[in-house]
């Protein structure tokens, strides 16, 4: 099969990925083989490719938003979802209390094991996810990380009922999280440097859309930082009302500048990080997506152009969520 491998982690301009012909993976006991139909392109894949995240598996195949057909372990042709969280120990105190995303032995698709920038992939059966109906394969793929992590970030942001939410950065995850928040009655304000993203945000029903570092038009009860830019932490904290919470949704963040206690943290403002999601989170969100039709903005690429998709993501040229279609490319 064809697959992309991260052979030389570094900036996208240096060509960190290699398009390779490799053996179709063989599932071990408890694993299933899936034929990849679509794989979403996530900023975490970019961090793996560019070396922002340390190498866990040399020459790994990235990709963890996989919509596939079951080949073994499922009825032939059944759609199955494969997400970032691949395996946990199930016995540590974090797993036993329902926080398997914090498991010290957790392993991840497209980082610890080969992912979906390929024609086939394997996944432990216990971590394969059922998918809601009413969506195309292209639309389903971003739900499996962009949607999941945004849903978990929204919970971490502790948004009160009918509260005021600020969204910093507006890509694949943010445009889904915004819809969930609006469906629950929130007022949403978006701050992003992309004019096209601001246009999309307004089309989705946000109350306002401004530049990345602009103050929102009213104090915020909660905020979520999706952009991996530490310089946005101080203005996001300053925009919070008393008792407000900022959730930082990325797996990687550039350095945070110095904070002023009075301006940024006093009056019980708080900062929370977001670490992956649990399978319970995934099932809850996918049930929500099945009951509330989300508008998923996607930009398709053939699998053979995954390097271009990641380059476009790095340069903020993707408005919505990029997806790779693992179908034969005539070019």
Coordinates of C-alpha atoms in Angstrom, one line a residue:
X1 CA 0.0 0.0 0.0
X2 CA 1.0 3.7 -0.2
X3 CA 1.6 5.6 2.9
X4 CA 3.3 8.8 4.1
X5 CA 6.1 8.5 6.7
X6 CA 7.8 11.2 8.7
X7 CA 11.4 10.4 7.9
X8 CA 13.0 13.8 8.6
X9 CA 11.1 15.9 11.2
X10 CA 11.4 19.5 10.4
X11 CA 9.7 22.5 8.8
X12 CA 7.4 21.6 6.0
X13 CA 9.6 23.4 3.5
X14 CA 12.4 20.9 4.3
X15 CA 10.3 17.9 3.1
X16 CA 9.8 15.9 6.4
X17 CA 7.4 13.4 4.8
X18 CA 8.2 10.6 2.4
X19 CA 5.6 9.0 0.1
X20 CA 6.4 5.3 0.4
X21 CA 5.3 1.8 -0.7
X22 CA 5.0 -0.3 2.4
X23 CA 3.4 -3.6 3.5
X24 CA -0.3 -3.6 4.5
X25 CA -0.3 -3.8 8.3
X26 CA -1.4 -7.1 9.9
X27 CA -3.7 -6.7 12.9
X28 CA -2.5 -8.3 16.1
X29 CA -4.8 -10.0 18.6
X30 CA -7.6 -7.6 19.6
X31 CA -6.9 -5.3 16.6
X32 CA -8.9 -4.7 13.4
X33 CA -7.8 -3.8 10.0
X34 CA -9.6 -0.9 8.3
X35 CA -9.4 0.4 4.7
X36 CA -8.9 4.1 5.0
X37 CA -11.6 6.1 3.1
X38 CA -10.8 9.6 4.4
X39 CA -8.3 10.9 7.0
X40 CA -8.6 14.4 8.4
X41 CA -5.5 16.7 8.6
X42 CA -5.0 17.9 12.1
X43 CA -2.5 20.5 13.5
X44 CA -1.2 17.7 15.7
X45 CA 0.0 15.9 12.5
X46 CA 1.8 19.1 11.6
X47 CA 3.5 19.1 15.1
X48 CA 4.6 15.5 14.5
X49 CA 5.9 16.3 11.0
X50 CA 7.8 19.4 12.0
X51 CA 9.3 17.9 15.2
X52 CA 7.4 20.1 17.7
X53 CA 6.4 16.8 19.3
X54 CA 9.3 14.4 20.1
X55 CA 9.7 11.3 17.9
X56 CA 7.9 8.3 19.5
X57 CA 8.0 6.0 16.5
X58 CA 10.7 6.6 13.8
X59 CA 9.2 7.0 10.3
X60 CA 5.7 7.1 11.7
X61 CA 2.7 7.4 9.4
X62 CA 0.7 10.3 10.8
X63 CA -3.1 10.8 10.8
X64 CA -5.7 10.2 13.5
X65 CA -9.0 11.3 12.1
X66 CA -9.7 8.1 10.2
X67 CA -13.0 7.1 8.6
X68 CA -12.6 3.6 7.3
X69 CA -14.3 0.4 6.3
X70 CA -13.9 -2.6 8.5
X71 CA -11.9 -5.4 6.8
X72 CA -11.4 -7.7 9.8
X73 CA -13.3 -7.6 13.0
X74 CA -16.3 -5.8 11.6
X75 CA -18.9 -6.7 9.0
X76 CA -17.3 -6.0 5.7
X77 CA -18.1 -2.4 4.6
X78 CA -19.1 -1.1 8.1
X79 CA -17.8 2.3 8.7
X80 CA -15.6 2.8 11.7
X81 CA -13.8 5.8 13.2
X82 CA -10.2 5.8 14.5
X83 CA -9.2 8.7 16.7
X84 CA -6.1 10.1 18.5
X85 CA -6.4 8.0 21.7
X86 CA -5.3 4.5 20.7
X87 CA -4.6 2.6 23.9
X88 CA -4.5 3.0 27.7
X89 CA -3.5 0.6 30.5
X90 CA -7.0 0.4 32.0
X91 CA -5.6 -0.2 35.5
X92 CA -4.0 3.0 36.7
X93 CA -5.7 5.5 39.0
X94 CA -6.5 7.8 36.1
X95 CA -8.2 5.1 34.0
X96 CA -10.1 3.8 37.1
X97 CA -11.5 7.2 37.9
X98 CA -12.6 7.9 34.3
X99 CA -9.7 10.0 33.2
X100 CA -8.0 7.6 30.7
X101 CA -6.8 10.6 28.7
X102 CA -4.3 11.1 31.5
X103 CA -3.0 7.5 31.6
X104 CA 0.8 7.5 31.8
X105 CA 0.8 4.5 29.5
X106 CA -1.5 6.0 26.9
X107 CA -0.5 5.6 23.2
X108 CA -1.7 7.6 20.2
X109 CA -2.6 7.0 16.6
X110 CA -0.2 8.6 14.2
X111 CA 2.5 9.2 16.9
X112 CA 3.1 6.0 18.8
X113 CA 1.6 3.8 16.0
X114 CA 1.1 4.3 12.3
X115 CA -2.0 6.3 11.4
X116 CA -4.3 7.2 8.5
X117 CA -2.1 8.9 5.9
X118 CA -2.2 5.5 4.2
X119 CA -4.5 3.1 2.4
X120 CA -4.9 0.8 5.4
X121 CA -4.6 1.1 9.2
X122 CA -5.1 -1.0 12.3
X123 CA -6.7 -0.1 15.5
X124 CA -7.4 -1.9 18.8
X125 CA -11.1 -3.0 18.6
X126 CA -11.9 -1.5 22.0
X127 CA -10.8 2.0 20.7
X128 CA -12.7 1.9 17.3
X129 CA -15.6 4.3 17.3
X130 CA -19.1 4.0 15.8
X131 CA -20.0 6.9 13.5
X132 CA -23.2 8.9 13.3
X133 CA -25.4 8.8 10.2
X134 CA -26.3 11.8 8.1
X135 CA -22.7 12.8 7.3
X136 CA -20.4 12.2 4.3
X137 CA -17.0 10.5 5.0
X138 CA -15.3 13.9 4.4
X139 CA -17.5 15.5 7.1
X140 CA -17.0 12.7 9.6
X141 CA -13.3 12.7 9.6
X142 CA -12.8 16.1 11.3
X143 CA -15.3 15.1 14.0
X144 CA -12.8 12.4 15.2
X145 CA -10.3 14.9 16.6
X146 CA -11.2 18.5 15.7
X147 CA -14.7 17.8 17.0
X148 CA -13.7 15.6 19.9
X149 CA -11.0 17.9 21.3
X150 CA -13.1 21.0 20.9
X151 CA -16.0 19.2 22.8
X152 CA -13.6 18.3 25.6
X153 CA -12.1 21.8 25.6
X154 CA -15.6 23.3 25.9
X155 CA -16.1 21.2 29.0
X156 CA -12.8 22.3 30.4
X157 CA -13.7 25.9 29.8
X158 CA -16.5 25.6 32.3
X159 CA -18.9 27.7 30.3
X160 CA -22.0 28.7 32.3
X161 CA -25.5 28.2 30.9
X162 CA -26.1 30.8 28.2
X163 CA -22.7 32.2 28.9
X164 CA -20.3 34.3 26.8
X165 CA -17.6 32.3 25.1
X166 CA -14.5 33.6 23.3
X167 CA -12.8 31.5 20.6
X168 CA -9.1 32.3 19.7
X169 CA -8.1 30.8 16.4
X170 CA -10.8 29.5 14.0
X171 CA -9.8 26.3 12.2
X172 CA -11.1 22.8 12.0
X173 CA -11.8 22.4 15.7
X174 CA -13.0 25.9 16.5
X175 CA -15.7 25.9 13.8
X176 CA -17.2 22.8 15.2
X177 CA -16.9 23.8 18.8
X178 CA -18.6 27.1 18.0
X179 CA -21.7 25.3 16.7
X180 CA -21.9 23.1 19.8
X181 CA -21.7 26.2 22.0
X182 CA -24.3 28.1 20.0
X183 CA -26.6 25.0 20.0
X184 CA -26.4 25.1 23.8
X185 CA -27.4 28.8 24.0
X186 CA -24.0 30.5 24.3
X187 CA -23.0 33.8 22.8
X188 CA -19.8 33.3 20.9
X189 CA -17.1 35.9 20.0
X190 CA -14.3 34.8 17.6
X191 CA -10.8 36.3 17.5
X192 CA -8.7 35.2 14.5
X193 CA -6.1 36.7 12.1
X194 CA -7.7 35.1 9.1
X195 CA -10.3 37.2 7.2
X196 CA -11.8 34.1 5.6
X197 CA -12.1 32.5 9.0
X198 CA -13.9 35.5 10.4
X199 CA -16.3 35.3 7.4
X200 CA -17.0 31.7 8.1
X201 CA -17.5 32.4 11.8
X202 CA -20.1 35.0 11.1
X203 CA -21.9 32.6 8.7
X204 CA -22.1 30.1 11.5
X205 CA -23.9 32.6 13.7
X206 CA -21.3 34.1 16.1
X207 CA -22.0 37.4 17.7
X208 CA -18.8 39.0 16.6
X209 CA -15.5 38.1 14.7
X210 CA -12.4 40.3 15.2
X211 CA -8.7 40.1 14.8
X212 CA -6.7 37.6 16.9
X213 CA -5.5 40.1 19.6
X214 CA -8.6 42.4 19.5
X215 CA -10.6 42.6 22.7
X216 CA -14.1 41.1 22.4
X217 CA -17.0 43.5 22.6
X218 CA -18.0 42.3 26.1
X219 CA -16.3 40.4 29.0
X220 CA -16.2 36.6 28.6
X221 CA -17.3 34.0 31.0
X222 CA -15.0 31.4 29.3
X223 CA -12.5 31.3 26.4
X224 CA -10.8 28.6 24.4
X225 CA -7.4 29.1 22.8
X226 CA -7.1 26.9 19.7
X227 CA -4.3 28.7 18.0
X228 CA -0.9 27.3 19.2
X229 CA 0.3 30.9 20.0
X230 CA 1.4 31.6 23.6
X231 CA 1.3 35.4 22.9
X232 CA -2.5 35.1 22.8
X233 CA -2.8 33.9 26.4
X234 CA -2.5 37.3 28.1
X235 CA -5.1 39.0 25.9
X236 CA -7.4 36.0 26.3
X237 CA -7.1 36.1 30.1
X238 CA -7.5 39.9 30.2
X239 CA -10.8 39.5 28.2
X240 CA -12.3 37.2 30.9
X241 CA -14.8 38.5 33.4
X242 CA -14.3 37.7 37.1
X243 CA -14.2 34.0 37.7
X244 CA -13.7 33.2 34.0
X245 CA -11.8 30.2 32.7
X246 CA -9.4 30.0 29.7
X247 CA -8.9 26.5 28.3
X248 CA -5.9 25.9 26.1
X249 CA -6.8 23.2 23.6
X250 CA -3.6 22.5 21.7
X251 CA -1.1 19.7 22.4
X252 CA 1.7 22.2 21.6
X253 CA 2.0 25.9 22.5
X254 CA 4.7 28.5 21.9
X255 CA 6.1 30.2 25.0
X256 CA 3.7 32.3 27.0
X257 CA 4.8 35.9 27.8
X258 CA 5.0 37.2 31.3
X259 CA 1.6 37.6 33.0
X260 CA 0.6 40.5 35.2
X261 CA -1.2 39.1 38.2
X262 CA -3.7 42.0 38.6
X263 CA -4.6 42.3 34.9
X264 CA -4.6 38.6 33.9
X265 CA -5.2 36.3 36.9
X266 CA -6.7 38.2 39.8
X267 CA -10.5 37.9 40.6
X268 CA -10.3 34.1 40.3
X269 CA -9.6 33.9 36.6
X270 CA -8.1 30.5 35.8
X271 CA -6.2 28.6 33.1
X272 CA -6.7 25.0 32.2
X273 CA -4.9 22.7 29.7
X274 CA -6.7 20.1 27.6
X275 CA -5.2 16.7 27.2
X276 CA -6.7 14.4 24.5
X277 CA -10.2 13.0 25.3
X278 CA -11.6 9.8 26.7
X279 CA -13.7 7.2 24.8
X280 CA -16.7 8.4 26.9
X281 CA -16.1 11.9 25.6
X282 CA -15.9 10.6 22.0
X283 CA -19.2 8.6 22.3
X284 CA -21.0 11.6 23.9
X285 CA -19.8 14.0 21.2
X286 CA -20.6 11.7 18.3
X287 CA -24.1 11.1 19.8
X288 CA -24.5 14.9 20.0
X289 CA -23.3 15.2 16.3
X290 CA -25.9 12.6 15.4
X291 CA -28.7 14.5 17.1
X292 CA -27.6 18.0 16.0
X293 CA -26.5 18.3 12.4
X294 CA -23.2 20.2 12.4
X295 CA -22.0 22.1 9.4
X296 CA -18.5 20.7 8.7
X297 CA -16.4 22.9 6.4
X298 CA -13.8 20.7 4.6
X299 CA -11.1 21.2 2.0
X300 CA -10.4 17.8 0.2
X301 CA -6.9 16.7 -1.0
X302 CA -6.0 13.3 -2.5
X303 CA -3.9 11.2 -0.2
X304 CA -0.9 11.6 -2.5
X305 CA -1.0 15.4 -1.7
X306 CA -0.8 15.1 2.1
X307 CA 2.4 17.1 2.2
X308 CA 0.7 20.0 0.4
X309 CA -2.2 19.8 2.8
X310 CA 0.1 20.1 5.8
X311 CA 2.0 22.9 4.1
X312 CA -1.3 24.8 3.5
X313 CA -2.2 24.2 7.1
X314 CA 1.1 25.6 8.3
X315 CA 0.6 28.7 6.2
X316 CA -3.0 29.2 7.4
X317 CA -4.3 28.6 3.9
X318 CA -7.0 26.1 5.0
X319 CA -10.4 27.6 5.8
X320 CA -12.1 24.8 7.7
X321 CA -10.7 21.3 8.0
X322 CA -8.4 19.6 5.4
X323 CA -9.2 16.0 4.6
X324 CA -7.3 13.3 2.6
X325 CA -9.2 11.0 0.4
X326 CA -7.5 7.7 0.2
X327 CA -8.7 6.9 -3.4
X328 CA -6.4 6.2 -6.3
X329 CA -5.1 9.5 -7.7
X330 CA -4.9 9.6 -11.5
X331 CA -2.1 12.2 -11.3

